Amino acid sequence: MRLIDRYLLRQLVAPTLWAVVAATGLALLSTSLTQIDLIVAGGQSALVFIKATALAMPQLINMVLPVSLFVAALITLNRLQTDQELVVCFAGGMSRWRVMAPAFRLAAVLTLLSLVINLWIQPASHRAMRDVLFEVRTNLLSALIREGEFTQPAPGLTVYAQSVDRNGQIRNLFIHRAKDDGGATTYTADSGRIVIKNGAPILRLSRGSTQELSPTGVLNFLSYDDYPFELSEFINSEERVHYKPSDRFLHELLFADLTQDWEKRNHLKLLAEGHARLATPLYNLTFMGLAVWAIVGGAFSRLGYGRRIALAGAIAAVTRILGFITVSAAESVTWLNILQYAIPLSVWIWALGEVFRQHPIQAAYQRGRPPRRVTTGLPA
């Protein structure tokens, strides 16, 4: 790679990285707000929240990558063109492809990176995140107890606790259990802790009492120093982690196991997601092509390129929206998956055609002579 190529590439890389970081940060903030209620309600630590948020980053990076590349390319190329650095390159005899090659090399690298994220990193991270969120939802302590609140984790069961410390120690515990035969039992304890005994969870109550009301109206009272409260009957042992289409690898999407009921019912949805994994990286090339067209697709202008930039932005937005609509429509009609590839590729090819259609001024510089001045016919 020659010196001028390295220079142009460096001018593009730094703004792209900053744009990706900024856009990912905003997207991450929005995503974390949707998870924070679940984490806080589940009584989880900040470490669990950070882990769940970090696992969502690969998908967020992939989403913002084309837009970040588009914005960074517009800013960089507009500055280079306004400072007439690109004009100097053309005047020095460089072809338009030679000048724009660093931009398309960067877009190609990001396209490959996006493809790697789509095929391997995203499904792996989403599976790990799904496991974390499933653990939070099924966490026995968080399901039973919320500090300072009466909860009903199961029919006929009411639980209250004043506080729960970091070690899982429960303070001032109240449990009321209504029975099907009309009786009821109330447990109170100064403290409690969930432990595993013989593979089954129990709530070990300390220094408390029980009041049992029989169906006939007889009240029995018992005080204790240690009492095991069985929790096995309140656990849904049949609940399992279910991986959504976004959590699955490519072979699981394109070649779904049709012997499974859920996969059979959602076969077209899985297929659409699989083609989207392969097609969405193409938007990096498409958006770079539009950015290059907006700045270099016409003659040099000292007044700026606001009109072409606005038009390129509108085309990019419409293209991406059509891509989302196509993915949704392909969940019902299989052949529409072809459009997932056709939309970004057709816009990219059009932008390339416009970029490499030589303007007379740049063509004159590349032929080795300055452009001919236009005379007005008026006397000097």
Short mmCIF file of N, CA, C and O in Angstrom, two decimals, residues 108-168:
data_model
loop_
_atom_site.label_atom_id
_atom_site.label_comp_id
_atom_site.label_asym_id
_atom_site.label_seq_id
_atom_site.Cartn_x
_atom_site.Cartn_y
_atom_site.Cartn_z
N ALA A 108 -14.96 -3.16 3.10
CA ALA A 108 -14.87 -4.61 2.94
C ALA A 108 -14.44 -5.30 4.23
O ALA A 108 -14.96 -6.35 4.60
N VAL A 109 -13.48 -4.69 4.94
CA VAL A 109 -13.04 -5.26 6.22
C VAL A 109 -14.18 -5.28 7.23
O VAL A 109 -14.40 -6.27 7.93
N LEU A 110 -14.94 -4.18 7.30
CA LEU A 110 -16.06 -4.12 8.24
C LEU A 110 -17.18 -5.08 7.82
O LEU A 110 -17.89 -5.60 8.68
N THR A 111 -17.31 -5.31 6.53
CA THR A 111 -18.29 -6.29 6.07
C THR A 111 -17.93 -7.69 6.56
O THR A 111 -18.79 -8.45 7.04
N LEU A 112 -16.65 -8.05 6.45
CA LEU A 112 -16.21 -9.36 6.95
C LEU A 112 -16.35 -9.45 8.46
O LEU A 112 -16.76 -10.49 9.00
N LEU A 113 -16.01 -8.35 9.16
CA LEU A 113 -16.18 -8.33 10.62
C LEU A 113 -17.64 -8.51 11.00
O LEU A 113 -17.97 -9.28 11.92
N SER A 114 -18.52 -7.82 10.31
CA SER A 114 -19.95 -7.95 10.57
C SER A 114 -20.44 -9.36 10.31
O SER A 114 -21.27 -9.90 11.05
N LEU A 115 -19.91 -10.00 9.27
CA LEU A 115 -20.31 -11.37 8.96
C LEU A 115 -19.86 -12.34 10.06
O LEU A 115 -20.61 -13.23 10.46
N VAL A 116 -18.64 -12.15 10.56
CA VAL A 116 -18.14 -13.00 11.65
C VAL A 116 -19.00 -12.82 12.90
O VAL A 116 -19.35 -13.80 13.58
N ILE A 117 -19.35 -11.58 13.21
CA ILE A 117 -20.21 -11.33 14.37
C ILE A 117 -21.56 -12.01 14.18
O ILE A 117 -22.09 -12.65 15.10
N ASN A 118 -22.13 -11.88 12.99
CA ASN A 118 -23.45 -12.47 12.72
C ASN A 118 -23.45 -13.99 12.83
O ASN A 118 -24.40 -14.58 13.35
N LEU A 119 -22.40 -14.62 12.33
CA LEU A 119 -22.41 -16.08 12.23
C LEU A 119 -21.99 -16.78 13.51
O LEU A 119 -22.46 -17.89 13.80
N TRP A 120 -21.10 -16.16 14.29
CA TRP A 120 -20.56 -16.87 15.46
C TRP A 120 -20.66 -16.08 16.76
O TRP A 120 -21.14 -16.62 17.76
N ILE A 121 -20.23 -14.83 16.76
CA ILE A 121 -20.14 -14.10 18.03
C ILE A 121 -21.51 -13.76 18.58
O ILE A 121 -21.79 -13.97 19.77
N GLN A 122 -22.41 -13.24 17.74
CA GLN A 122 -23.73 -12.85 18.22
C GLN A 122 -24.52 -14.02 18.80
O GLN A 122 -25.04 -13.93 19.92
N PRO A 123 -24.67 -15.15 18.07
CA PRO A 123 -25.45 -16.25 18.67
C PRO A 123 -24.83 -16.78 19.95
O PRO A 123 -25.54 -17.15 20.88
N ALA A 124 -23.49 -16.83 20.02
CA ALA A 124 -22.84 -17.32 21.24
C ALA A 124 -23.11 -16.38 22.41
O ALA A 124 -23.45 -16.83 23.53
N SER A 125 -22.99 -15.07 22.18
CA SER A 125 -23.23 -14.11 23.25
C SER A 125 -24.70 -14.06 23.65
O SER A 125 -25.04 -13.93 24.83
N HIS A 126 -25.58 -14.19 22.67
CA HIS A 126 -27.02 -14.16 22.99
C HIS A 126 -27.43 -15.40 23.77
O HIS A 126 -28.31 -15.33 24.64
N ARG A 127 -26.83 -16.53 23.47
CA ARG A 127 -27.14 -17.73 24.26
C ARG A 127 -26.70 -17.56 25.70
O ARG A 127 -27.42 -17.93 26.63
N ALA A 128 -25.50 -17.00 25.87
CA ALA A 128 -25.01 -16.76 27.23
C ALA A 128 -25.91 -15.76 27.96
O ALA A 128 -26.22 -15.93 29.15
N MET A 129 -26.35 -14.71 27.25
CA MET A 129 -27.24 -13.74 27.87
C MET A 129 -28.59 -14.35 28.21
O MET A 129 -29.17 -14.07 29.25
N ARG A 130 -29.09 -15.21 27.33
CA ARG A 130 -30.37 -15.88 27.59
C ARG A 130 -30.25 -16.75 28.84
O ARG A 130 -31.18 -16.82 29.66
N ASP A 131 -29.12 -17.41 29.02
CA ASP A 131 -28.91 -18.22 30.22
C ASP A 131 -28.87 -17.36 31.47
O ASP A 131 -29.42 -17.73 32.52
N VAL A 132 -28.22 -16.19 31.38
CA VAL A 132 -28.15 -15.28 32.52
C VAL A 132 -29.55 -14.79 32.90
O VAL A 132 -29.94 -14.81 34.08
N LEU A 133 -30.32 -14.35 31.90
CA LEU A 133 -31.66 -13.84 32.18
C LEU A 133 -32.58 -14.96 32.67
O LEU A 133 -33.45 -14.72 33.53
N PHE A 134 -32.40 -16.16 32.15
CA PHE A 134 -33.21 -17.29 32.64
C PHE A 134 -32.89 -17.58 34.10
O PHE A 134 -33.79 -17.85 34.90
N GLU A 135 -31.62 -17.50 34.44
CA GLU A 135 -31.22 -17.73 35.83
C GLU A 135 -31.80 -16.67 36.75
O GLU A 135 -32.21 -16.97 37.88
N VAL A 136 -31.85 -15.42 36.25
CA VAL A 136 -32.44 -14.35 37.06
C VAL A 136 -33.92 -14.59 37.26
O VAL A 136 -34.45 -14.45 38.38
N ARG A 137 -34.62 -14.98 36.19
CA ARG A 137 -36.06 -15.20 36.29
C ARG A 137 -36.40 -16.38 37.20
O ARG A 137 -37.43 -16.38 37.89
N THR A 138 -35.58 -17.39 37.17
CA THR A 138 -35.88 -18.60 37.94
C THR A 138 -35.12 -18.65 39.26
O THR A 138 -35.16 -19.67 39.94
N ASN A 139 -34.45 -17.58 39.60
CA ASN A 139 -33.73 -17.54 40.87
C ASN A 139 -34.72 -17.70 42.01
O ASN A 139 -35.68 -16.93 42.15
N LEU A 140 -34.52 -18.71 42.81
CA LEU A 140 -35.49 -19.05 43.84
C LEU A 140 -35.64 -17.95 44.87
O LEU A 140 -36.76 -17.59 45.28
N LEU A 141 -34.52 -17.35 45.29
CA LEU A 141 -34.59 -16.31 46.31
C LEU A 141 -35.34 -15.10 45.79
O LEU A 141 -36.20 -14.52 46.47
N SER A 142 -35.03 -14.67 44.56
CA SER A 142 -35.69 -13.49 44.00
C SER A 142 -37.15 -13.77 43.69
O SER A 142 -37.99 -12.86 43.73
N ALA A 143 -37.48 -15.03 43.33
CA ALA A 143 -38.87 -15.36 43.05
C ALA A 143 -39.71 -15.37 44.31
O ALA A 143 -40.90 -15.03 44.28
N LEU A 144 -39.11 -15.75 45.42
CA LEU A 144 -39.86 -15.83 46.67
C LEU A 144 -39.97 -14.50 47.40
O LEU A 144 -41.02 -14.17 47.94
N ILE A 145 -38.88 -13.73 47.38
CA ILE A 145 -38.78 -12.61 48.32
C ILE A 145 -38.37 -11.33 47.62
O ILE A 145 -37.45 -11.32 46.79
N ARG A 146 -39.05 -10.25 47.97
CA ARG A 146 -38.65 -8.90 47.62
C ARG A 146 -38.68 -8.07 48.90
O ARG A 146 -39.69 -8.07 49.62
N GLU A 147 -37.61 -7.41 49.14
CA GLU A 147 -37.47 -6.69 50.41
C GLU A 147 -38.61 -5.70 50.62
O GLU A 147 -38.92 -4.88 49.76
N GLY A 148 -39.25 -5.81 51.81
CA GLY A 148 -40.29 -4.87 52.19
C GLY A 148 -41.59 -5.01 51.43
O GLY A 148 -42.44 -4.12 51.52
N GLU A 149 -41.79 -6.12 50.69
CA GLU A 149 -43.01 -6.31 49.91
C GLU A 149 -43.63 -7.68 50.21
O GLU A 149 -42.92 -8.65 50.47
N PHE A 150 -44.97 -7.72 50.16
CA PHE A 150 -45.67 -8.99 50.21
C PHE A 150 -45.73 -9.56 48.79
O PHE A 150 -46.20 -8.89 47.86
N THR A 151 -45.23 -10.76 48.60
CA THR A 151 -45.23 -11.40 47.29
C THR A 151 -46.02 -12.70 47.35
O THR A 151 -46.17 -13.31 48.42
N GLN A 152 -46.51 -13.12 46.19
CA GLN A 152 -47.23 -14.39 46.07
C GLN A 152 -46.57 -15.22 44.97
O GLN A 152 -47.04 -15.27 43.83
N PRO A 153 -45.45 -15.87 45.28
CA PRO A 153 -44.73 -16.64 44.25
C PRO A 153 -45.45 -17.88 43.78
O PRO A 153 -45.10 -18.44 42.74
N ALA A 154 -46.46 -18.32 44.51
CA ALA A 154 -47.23 -19.51 44.12
C ALA A 154 -48.64 -19.36 44.67
O ALA A 154 -48.88 -18.61 45.63
N PRO A 155 -49.62 -20.04 44.06
CA PRO A 155 -51.00 -19.95 44.56
C PRO A 155 -51.09 -20.40 46.02
O PRO A 155 -50.58 -21.44 46.40
N GLY A 156 -51.73 -19.56 46.83
CA GLY A 156 -51.92 -19.88 48.24
C GLY A 156 -50.72 -19.58 49.11
O GLY A 156 -50.76 -19.87 50.31
N LEU A 157 -49.65 -19.01 48.56
CA LEU A 157 -48.44 -18.73 49.33
C LEU A 157 -48.16 -17.23 49.32
O LEU A 157 -48.08 -16.62 48.25
N THR A 158 -48.04 -16.66 50.50
CA THR A 158 -47.71 -15.23 50.66
C THR A 158 -46.44 -15.12 51.50
O THR A 158 -46.33 -15.76 52.56
N VAL A 159 -45.48 -14.31 51.02
CA VAL A 159 -44.18 -14.20 51.68
C VAL A 159 -43.84 -12.73 51.87
O VAL A 159 -44.09 -11.90 50.99
N TYR A 160 -43.26 -12.44 53.04
CA TYR A 160 -42.78 -11.08 53.32
C TYR A 160 -41.45 -11.19 54.06
O TYR A 160 -41.26 -12.07 54.92
N ALA A 161 -40.51 -10.30 53.71
CA ALA A 161 -39.23 -10.23 54.42
C ALA A 161 -38.84 -8.77 54.54
O ALA A 161 -39.01 -7.98 53.60
N GLN A 162 -38.29 -8.44 55.71
CA GLN A 162 -37.89 -7.05 55.91
C GLN A 162 -36.65 -6.69 55.09
O GLN A 162 -36.58 -5.62 54.49
N SER A 163 -35.68 -7.60 55.01
CA SER A 163 -34.45 -7.32 54.27
C SER A 163 -33.75 -8.62 53.91
O SER A 163 -33.99 -9.67 54.52
N VAL A 164 -32.88 -8.53 52.90
CA VAL A 164 -32.03 -9.63 52.48
C VAL A 164 -30.63 -9.07 52.28
O VAL A 164 -30.44 -8.14 51.49
N ASP A 165 -29.64 -9.61 53.00
CA ASP A 165 -28.29 -9.07 52.87
C ASP A 165 -27.56 -9.73 51.70
O ASP A 165 -28.09 -10.60 51.01
N ARG A 166 -26.32 -9.29 51.49
CA ARG A 166 -25.55 -9.78 50.35
C ARG A 166 -25.24 -11.27 50.45
O ARG A 166 -24.99 -11.93 49.44
N ASN A 167 -25.23 -11.81 51.65
CA ASN A 167 -24.92 -13.22 51.85
C ASN A 167 -26.15 -14.12 51.75
O ASN A 167 -26.05 -15.33 52.00
N GLY A 168 -27.31 -13.54 51.40
CA GLY A 168 -28.52 -14.32 51.28
C GLY A 168 -29.25 -14.53 52.58
O GLY A 168 -30.21 -15.31 52.63
#
